[in-house]
């Protein structure tokens, strides 16, 4: 009988047949992945972005599944059996997880001259499939490396620590990142988490304060008991508060001194008011927790209801700047009303 071969590529754990190279509206694809994008000013190329991928845990398997397209076919051997011929198609499939490894962006002036080349390289923790680091270079000179750490990168000192809760609930939000220029730290940020009515939420944001690059950084954050210890160079620049249902209530930016409060509705799903310039405690004193909860559980508030509440807040807190939002659930924002 006859035998044919076909190489398939599996992207994000979904098998796809390898297509022929195709150029559509300046985009070039190969193996079902974007390879490059070109931007033109009339007929002059002004930008080109190229992508390179790596296939982790790559392996080949066999399958006799019939596919519509064959990229290569050859005669393996033949076998004759009376009174009929038998034909079998054998397909080779390649499995694995594809990750972006390298992105190159070349920008030209409007005449298509004087190129500026920026390269970005990516590394991953293949066990968690999370981005581990990225390195940027411009014209092969300035090299900026950004490293990321997640809840899975820490060993919690106790089962009650918020990091332990994040690991148990598979919450993989970043805890820390730092940027370095040729190995010297120029920027670092830590986001701490805590429990609010049983839910885990960000509690504070810390920023590294530097007057010059740091050549030998220590541990910017250390876990102890049920809290965190931050390096002395880390400054608390943002604090978060939450409603009883776990939704964000207030953000206090300590750097600018700006405070912003949020009220929610549509059964706790969408923020309907953004109120700048007041404390959460001031808002509670002005309208009371019952009004806030009634708004939160409202399934479909009307714009008139929200504007009435806006006026009530403005009368008691005249220095507050209020924005009102209404939504079409599962679709998006339908109206935005702001102070003049």
Short mmCIF file of C-alpha atoms in Angstrom, two decimals:
data_model
loop_
_atom_site.label_atom_id
_atom_site.label_comp_id
_atom_site.label_asym_id
_atom_site.label_seq_id
_atom_site.Cartn_x
_atom_site.Cartn_y
_atom_site.Cartn_z
CA UNK A 1 0.00 0.00 0.00
CA UNK A 2 0.93 3.67 -0.31
CA UNK A 3 2.22 5.93 2.44
CA UNK A 4 2.20 9.74 2.61
CA UNK A 5 3.75 12.14 5.14
CA UNK A 6 2.52 15.44 6.55
CA UNK A 7 4.15 17.77 9.08
CA UNK A 8 1.73 19.60 11.34
CA UNK A 9 2.36 22.29 13.90
CA UNK A 10 0.58 22.43 17.23
CA UNK A 11 0.13 25.98 18.53
CA UNK A 12 -1.15 26.59 22.08
CA UNK A 13 -2.01 22.90 22.32
CA UNK A 14 -4.33 23.04 19.31
CA UNK A 15 -3.21 21.17 16.19
CA UNK A 16 -3.22 23.30 13.02
CA UNK A 17 -2.21 22.28 9.53
CA UNK A 18 0.87 24.09 8.34
CA UNK A 19 -0.29 26.53 5.62
CA UNK A 20 1.69 27.88 2.71
CA UNK A 21 3.36 31.27 3.30
CA UNK A 22 0.80 34.01 2.88
CA UNK A 23 1.10 37.79 2.70
CA UNK A 24 -2.08 39.67 3.60
CA UNK A 25 -2.21 43.47 3.89
CA UNK A 26 1.48 43.72 4.80
CA UNK A 27 1.41 40.78 7.25
CA UNK A 28 3.42 37.64 6.59
CA UNK A 29 2.43 34.33 8.21
CA UNK A 30 4.15 30.98 8.48
CA UNK A 31 3.10 27.90 10.45
CA UNK A 32 -0.04 29.78 11.53
CA UNK A 33 2.13 32.38 13.34
CA UNK A 34 2.71 36.03 12.48
CA UNK A 35 6.25 36.39 11.13
CA UNK A 36 6.43 40.04 10.11
CA UNK A 37 4.40 43.20 9.63
CA UNK A 38 5.31 46.02 7.26
CA UNK A 39 4.04 49.59 7.31
CA UNK A 40 4.21 51.83 4.23
CA UNK A 41 3.91 55.53 3.57
CA UNK A 42 2.53 55.37 0.03
CA UNK A 43 5.04 52.90 -1.44
CA UNK A 44 7.89 53.67 1.00
CA UNK A 45 8.60 51.21 3.80
CA UNK A 46 8.67 53.12 7.12
CA UNK A 47 8.49 50.31 9.68
CA UNK A 48 9.05 46.57 9.74
CA UNK A 49 8.43 44.24 12.69
CA UNK A 50 9.68 40.65 12.64
CA UNK A 51 8.88 37.84 15.08
CA UNK A 52 10.76 34.66 15.96
CA UNK A 53 9.36 31.81 18.05
CA UNK A 54 10.59 28.82 19.98
CA UNK A 55 8.75 25.54 20.39
CA UNK A 56 9.06 24.13 23.91
CA UNK A 57 8.71 20.43 24.69
CA UNK A 58 8.61 19.61 20.99
CA UNK A 59 7.99 16.03 19.96
CA UNK A 60 6.57 14.11 17.01
CA UNK A 61 3.71 11.67 17.17
CA UNK A 62 1.96 9.51 14.60
CA UNK A 63 -1.65 9.67 13.54
CA UNK A 64 -3.71 8.17 10.79
CA UNK A 65 -6.23 11.03 10.89
CA UNK A 66 -7.16 12.09 7.37
CA UNK A 67 -6.40 15.76 6.63
CA UNK A 68 -7.46 17.91 3.70
CA UNK A 69 -4.03 19.33 2.83
CA UNK A 70 -0.79 17.45 2.16
CA UNK A 71 2.48 19.33 1.87
CA UNK A 72 4.62 16.32 0.97
CA UNK A 73 3.74 12.91 -0.38
CA UNK A 74 5.95 10.06 -1.38
CA UNK A 75 5.72 6.36 -2.13
CA UNK A 76 6.87 4.26 0.83
CA UNK A 77 6.14 0.74 -0.26
CA UNK A 78 3.34 -1.20 -1.89
CA UNK A 79 1.52 -4.37 -1.02
CA UNK A 80 -0.91 -6.30 -3.20
CA UNK A 81 -3.61 -8.46 -1.75
CA UNK A 82 -6.17 -10.27 -3.80
CA UNK A 83 -8.51 -9.01 -4.95
CA UNK A 84 -8.00 -5.36 -3.82
CA UNK A 85 -5.31 -2.72 -3.17
CA UNK A 86 -5.15 -1.09 0.28
CA UNK A 87 -4.03 2.51 0.78
CA UNK A 88 -3.15 4.03 4.18
CA UNK A 89 -2.22 7.65 4.88
CA UNK A 90 0.21 8.19 7.80
CA UNK A 91 0.62 11.73 9.15
CA UNK A 92 3.46 13.10 11.26
CA UNK A 93 2.33 15.62 13.88
CA UNK A 94 4.57 17.90 15.90
CA UNK A 95 3.37 18.93 19.35
CA UNK A 96 4.58 21.58 21.76
CA UNK A 97 3.93 25.06 23.12
CA UNK A 98 5.02 28.01 21.03
CA UNK A 99 6.56 31.08 22.73
CA UNK A 100 7.64 34.41 21.25
CA UNK A 101 11.44 34.44 21.47
CA UNK A 102 12.55 37.55 19.59
CA UNK A 103 10.93 40.67 18.15
CA UNK A 104 12.82 43.01 15.86
CA UNK A 105 11.42 46.44 15.01
CA UNK A 106 13.12 48.61 12.38
CA UNK A 107 11.81 52.16 11.95
CA UNK A 108 12.72 54.48 9.07
CA UNK A 109 12.06 58.16 8.45
CA UNK A 110 9.31 59.19 6.02
CA UNK A 111 11.76 58.78 3.12
CA UNK A 112 12.59 55.22 4.12
CA UNK A 113 16.08 56.16 5.34
CA UNK A 114 18.05 56.26 8.63
CA UNK A 115 16.83 53.00 10.20
CA UNK A 116 16.60 52.60 13.97
CA UNK A 117 16.66 48.96 15.04
CA UNK A 118 15.16 47.75 18.32
CA UNK A 119 15.46 44.12 19.38
CA UNK A 120 13.53 42.50 22.22
CA UNK A 121 14.39 39.03 23.54
CA UNK A 122 12.05 37.03 25.77
CA UNK A 123 12.67 34.23 28.27
CA UNK A 124 10.05 32.17 30.09
CA UNK A 125 9.49 29.89 33.02
CA UNK A 126 8.31 26.92 31.00
CA UNK A 127 6.80 25.18 34.04
CA UNK A 128 4.35 28.03 34.63
CA UNK A 129 4.43 29.40 31.04
CA UNK A 130 4.97 32.92 32.44
CA UNK A 131 7.25 35.62 31.07
CA UNK A 132 10.51 35.60 33.03
CA UNK A 133 12.47 38.42 31.44
CA UNK A 134 12.74 40.62 28.39
CA UNK A 135 15.77 42.47 27.08
CA UNK A 136 15.61 45.55 24.87
CA UNK A 137 18.42 46.97 22.80
CA UNK A 138 18.41 49.92 20.40
CA UNK A 139 20.95 49.83 17.57
CA UNK A 140 22.83 47.20 19.61
CA UNK A 141 23.96 49.77 22.19
CA UNK A 142 21.61 50.48 25.12
CA UNK A 143 20.50 47.22 26.74
CA UNK A 144 17.60 47.32 29.21
CA UNK A 145 16.62 44.06 30.89
CA UNK A 146 13.34 43.63 32.79
CA UNK A 147 12.88 40.67 35.16
CA UNK A 148 9.55 39.51 36.58
CA UNK A 149 8.70 37.52 39.70
CA UNK A 150 5.30 36.00 40.43
CA UNK A 151 3.65 34.39 43.42
CA UNK A 152 4.98 31.03 42.19
CA UNK A 153 8.58 32.28 42.55
CA UNK A 154 8.35 32.68 46.35
CA UNK A 155 8.26 30.21 49.22
CA UNK A 156 5.63 31.41 51.71
CA UNK A 157 6.73 31.20 55.36
CA UNK A 158 3.30 29.94 56.46
CA UNK A 159 0.08 28.52 55.03
CA UNK A 160 -1.78 31.67 56.05
CA UNK A 161 0.47 34.09 54.18
CA UNK A 162 -1.29 35.82 51.24
CA UNK A 163 1.32 34.40 48.85
CA UNK A 164 0.35 30.88 49.96
CA UNK A 165 -3.28 31.77 49.25
CA UNK A 166 -2.33 33.04 45.81
CA UNK A 167 -0.53 29.79 45.04
CA UNK A 168 -3.45 27.69 46.27
CA UNK A 169 -5.89 29.71 44.14
CA UNK A 170 -3.50 29.75 41.16
CA UNK A 171 -3.30 33.57 41.17
CA UNK A 172 -0.17 34.34 39.17
CA UNK A 173 -0.16 38.15 39.15
CA UNK A 174 3.34 39.67 39.25
CA UNK A 175 4.76 40.47 42.69
CA UNK A 176 7.89 42.29 41.57
CA UNK A 177 9.74 43.53 38.52
CA UNK A 178 13.07 45.30 38.10
CA UNK A 179 14.82 47.00 35.20
CA UNK A 180 18.56 47.05 34.75
CA UNK A 181 20.89 48.86 32.38
CA UNK A 182 23.93 46.67 31.63
CA UNK A 183 23.37 44.86 34.95
CA UNK A 184 22.78 47.96 37.11
CA UNK A 185 19.28 48.33 38.60
CA UNK A 186 17.57 51.54 37.47
CA UNK A 187 13.96 50.76 38.44
CA UNK A 188 12.08 48.30 40.65
CA UNK A 189 8.51 47.88 41.81
CA UNK A 190 6.82 45.56 44.31
CA UNK A 191 3.09 44.89 44.61
CA UNK A 192 1.99 43.34 47.92
CA UNK A 193 -1.25 41.43 48.47
CA UNK A 194 -3.49 40.83 51.46
CA UNK A 195 -6.82 39.25 52.45
CA UNK A 196 -10.05 41.27 52.24
CA UNK A 197 -13.12 39.37 53.46
CA UNK A 198 -11.49 36.14 52.33
CA UNK A 199 -10.48 37.45 48.90
CA UNK A 200 -6.88 38.22 47.96
CA UNK A 201 -6.33 41.70 46.61
CA UNK A 202 -3.37 44.08 46.04
CA UNK A 203 -2.75 46.07 49.22
CA UNK A 204 0.12 48.45 48.37
CA UNK A 205 2.61 49.33 45.68
CA UNK A 206 6.25 50.16 46.40
CA UNK A 207 8.73 51.88 44.11
CA UNK A 208 12.51 51.88 44.30
CA UNK A 209 13.92 55.38 44.85
CA UNK A 210 17.36 55.86 43.34
CA UNK A 211 19.67 58.78 42.65
CA UNK A 212 22.02 56.58 40.61
CA UNK A 213 21.95 52.98 39.25
CA UNK A 214 22.26 50.25 41.87
CA UNK A 215 25.08 47.83 41.08
CA UNK A 216 24.43 45.17 43.75
CA UNK A 217 20.76 45.05 44.76
CA UNK A 218 19.64 43.03 47.76
CA UNK A 219 16.28 41.40 48.37
CA UNK A 220 13.70 44.08 47.59
CA UNK A 221 10.95 42.09 49.31
CA UNK A 222 11.11 39.34 51.95
CA UNK A 223 8.19 37.27 53.20
CA UNK A 224 7.84 36.90 56.96
CA UNK A 225 4.94 35.51 59.01
CA UNK A 226 1.83 36.96 57.34
CA UNK A 227 3.41 40.17 56.05
CA UNK A 228 6.27 41.57 53.99
CA UNK A 229 9.57 43.28 54.70
CA UNK A 230 10.66 45.78 52.04
CA UNK A 231 14.16 47.06 51.34
CA UNK A 232 14.87 50.47 52.88
CA UNK A 233 15.13 51.96 49.38
CA UNK A 234 11.56 50.93 48.55
CA UNK A 235 8.95 53.66 49.07
CA UNK A 236 5.25 53.05 49.48
CA UNK A 237 3.74 55.08 46.66
CA UNK A 238 0.24 53.60 46.33
CA UNK A 239 -2.35 52.16 48.75
CA UNK A 240 -5.58 50.32 47.90
CA UNK A 241 -8.87 49.94 49.80
CA UNK A 242 -11.80 47.71 48.92
CA UNK A 243 -15.56 47.43 49.34
CA UNK A 244 -17.03 44.56 51.35
CA UNK A 245 -17.68 42.66 48.11
CA UNK A 246 -13.97 42.84 47.18
CA UNK A 247 -14.29 45.50 44.49
CA UNK A 248 -11.81 48.38 44.47
CA UNK A 249 -12.96 51.32 46.63
CA UNK A 250 -10.06 53.79 46.87
CA UNK A 251 -6.64 54.27 45.31
CA UNK A 252 -4.28 56.64 47.12
CA UNK A 253 -1.29 57.73 45.04
CA UNK A 254 1.19 58.93 47.66
CA UNK A 255 3.52 60.41 45.08
CA UNK A 256 0.98 62.89 43.71
CA UNK A 257 -1.34 62.93 46.73
CA UNK A 258 -4.27 62.07 44.45
CA UNK A 259 -7.14 59.97 45.84
CA UNK A 260 -9.73 58.26 43.66
CA UNK A 261 -12.84 56.38 44.84
CA UNK A 262 -15.00 53.97 42.84
CA UNK A 263 -18.66 52.94 43.16
CA UNK A 264 -19.90 49.77 41.50
CA UNK A 265 -23.21 48.48 40.16
CA UNK A 266 -24.74 45.96 37.73
CA UNK A 267 -24.61 43.28 40.45
CA UNK A 268 -21.05 44.21 41.44
CA UNK A 269 -19.78 43.82 37.85
CA UNK A 270 -18.96 47.33 36.60
CA UNK A 271 -17.64 50.61 38.12
CA UNK A 272 -20.33 53.25 37.59
CA UNK A 273 -18.69 56.22 39.34
CA UNK A 274 -15.13 57.47 39.53
CA UNK A 275 -14.79 60.17 42.17
CA UNK A 276 -11.52 62.09 42.32
CA UNK A 277 -10.30 64.22 45.22
CA UNK A 278 -12.00 62.57 48.22
CA UNK A 279 -11.32 59.87 50.81
CA UNK A 280 -13.29 56.64 50.99
CA UNK A 281 -14.22 57.58 54.56
CA UNK A 282 -15.57 60.94 53.37
CA UNK A 283 -17.76 59.21 50.81
CA UNK A 284 -19.08 56.76 53.40
CA UNK A 285 -19.98 59.65 55.72
CA UNK A 286 -21.68 61.53 52.86
CA UNK A 287 -24.01 58.82 51.49
CA UNK A 288 -23.69 55.84 53.86
CA UNK A 289 -22.80 52.20 53.27
CA UNK A 290 -26.41 51.19 52.59
CA UNK A 291 -26.60 53.45 49.52
CA UNK A 292 -23.29 52.07 48.25
CA UNK A 293 -24.46 48.47 48.68
CA UNK A 294 -27.88 49.17 47.11
CA UNK A 295 -26.13 50.59 44.08
CA UNK A 296 -23.77 47.61 43.90
CA UNK A 297 -26.58 45.01 43.80
CA UNK A 298 -28.67 46.96 41.28
CA UNK A 299 -28.93 44.84 38.17
CA UNK A 300 -29.56 47.65 35.67
CA UNK A 301 -29.26 51.20 37.06
CA UNK A 302 -30.64 54.03 34.93
CA UNK A 303 -28.64 57.09 34.00
CA UNK A 304 -31.15 59.26 35.90
CA UNK A 305 -30.61 57.22 39.07
CA UNK A 306 -26.84 57.59 38.77
CA UNK A 307 -27.03 61.32 38.05
CA UNK A 308 -29.30 61.78 41.07
CA UNK A 309 -26.71 60.06 43.27
CA UNK A 310 -23.98 62.16 41.63
CA UNK A 311 -25.83 65.33 42.58
CA UNK A 312 -26.27 64.06 46.14
CA UNK A 313 -22.51 63.48 46.44
CA UNK A 314 -21.68 66.84 44.84
CA UNK A 315 -23.92 68.70 47.29
CA UNK A 316 -22.12 67.21 50.27
CA UNK A 317 -18.64 67.06 48.73
CA UNK A 318 -18.51 70.02 46.30
CA UNK A 319 -14.77 69.64 45.63
CA UNK A 320 -15.19 66.08 44.29
CA UNK A 321 -14.81 65.53 40.54
CA UNK A 322 -17.25 62.81 39.47
CA UNK A 323 -17.50 60.73 36.29
CA UNK A 324 -20.56 58.52 35.70
CA UNK A 325 -20.57 55.42 33.49
CA UNK A 326 -23.43 53.29 32.17
CA UNK A 327 -23.01 49.97 30.38
CA UNK A 328 -24.56 47.48 28.07
CA UNK A 329 -23.68 44.29 30.00
CA UNK A 330 -21.30 41.93 28.21
CA UNK A 331 -20.76 44.61 25.53
CA UNK A 332 -19.19 47.72 27.07
CA UNK A 333 -19.68 51.34 28.09
CA UNK A 334 -22.78 53.04 26.68
CA UNK A 335 -22.50 56.56 28.20
CA UNK A 336 -19.93 58.68 30.06
CA UNK A 337 -20.95 61.79 32.01
CA UNK A 338 -18.31 63.99 33.61
CA UNK A 339 -18.19 67.31 35.45
CA UNK A 340 -17.59 70.34 33.27
#
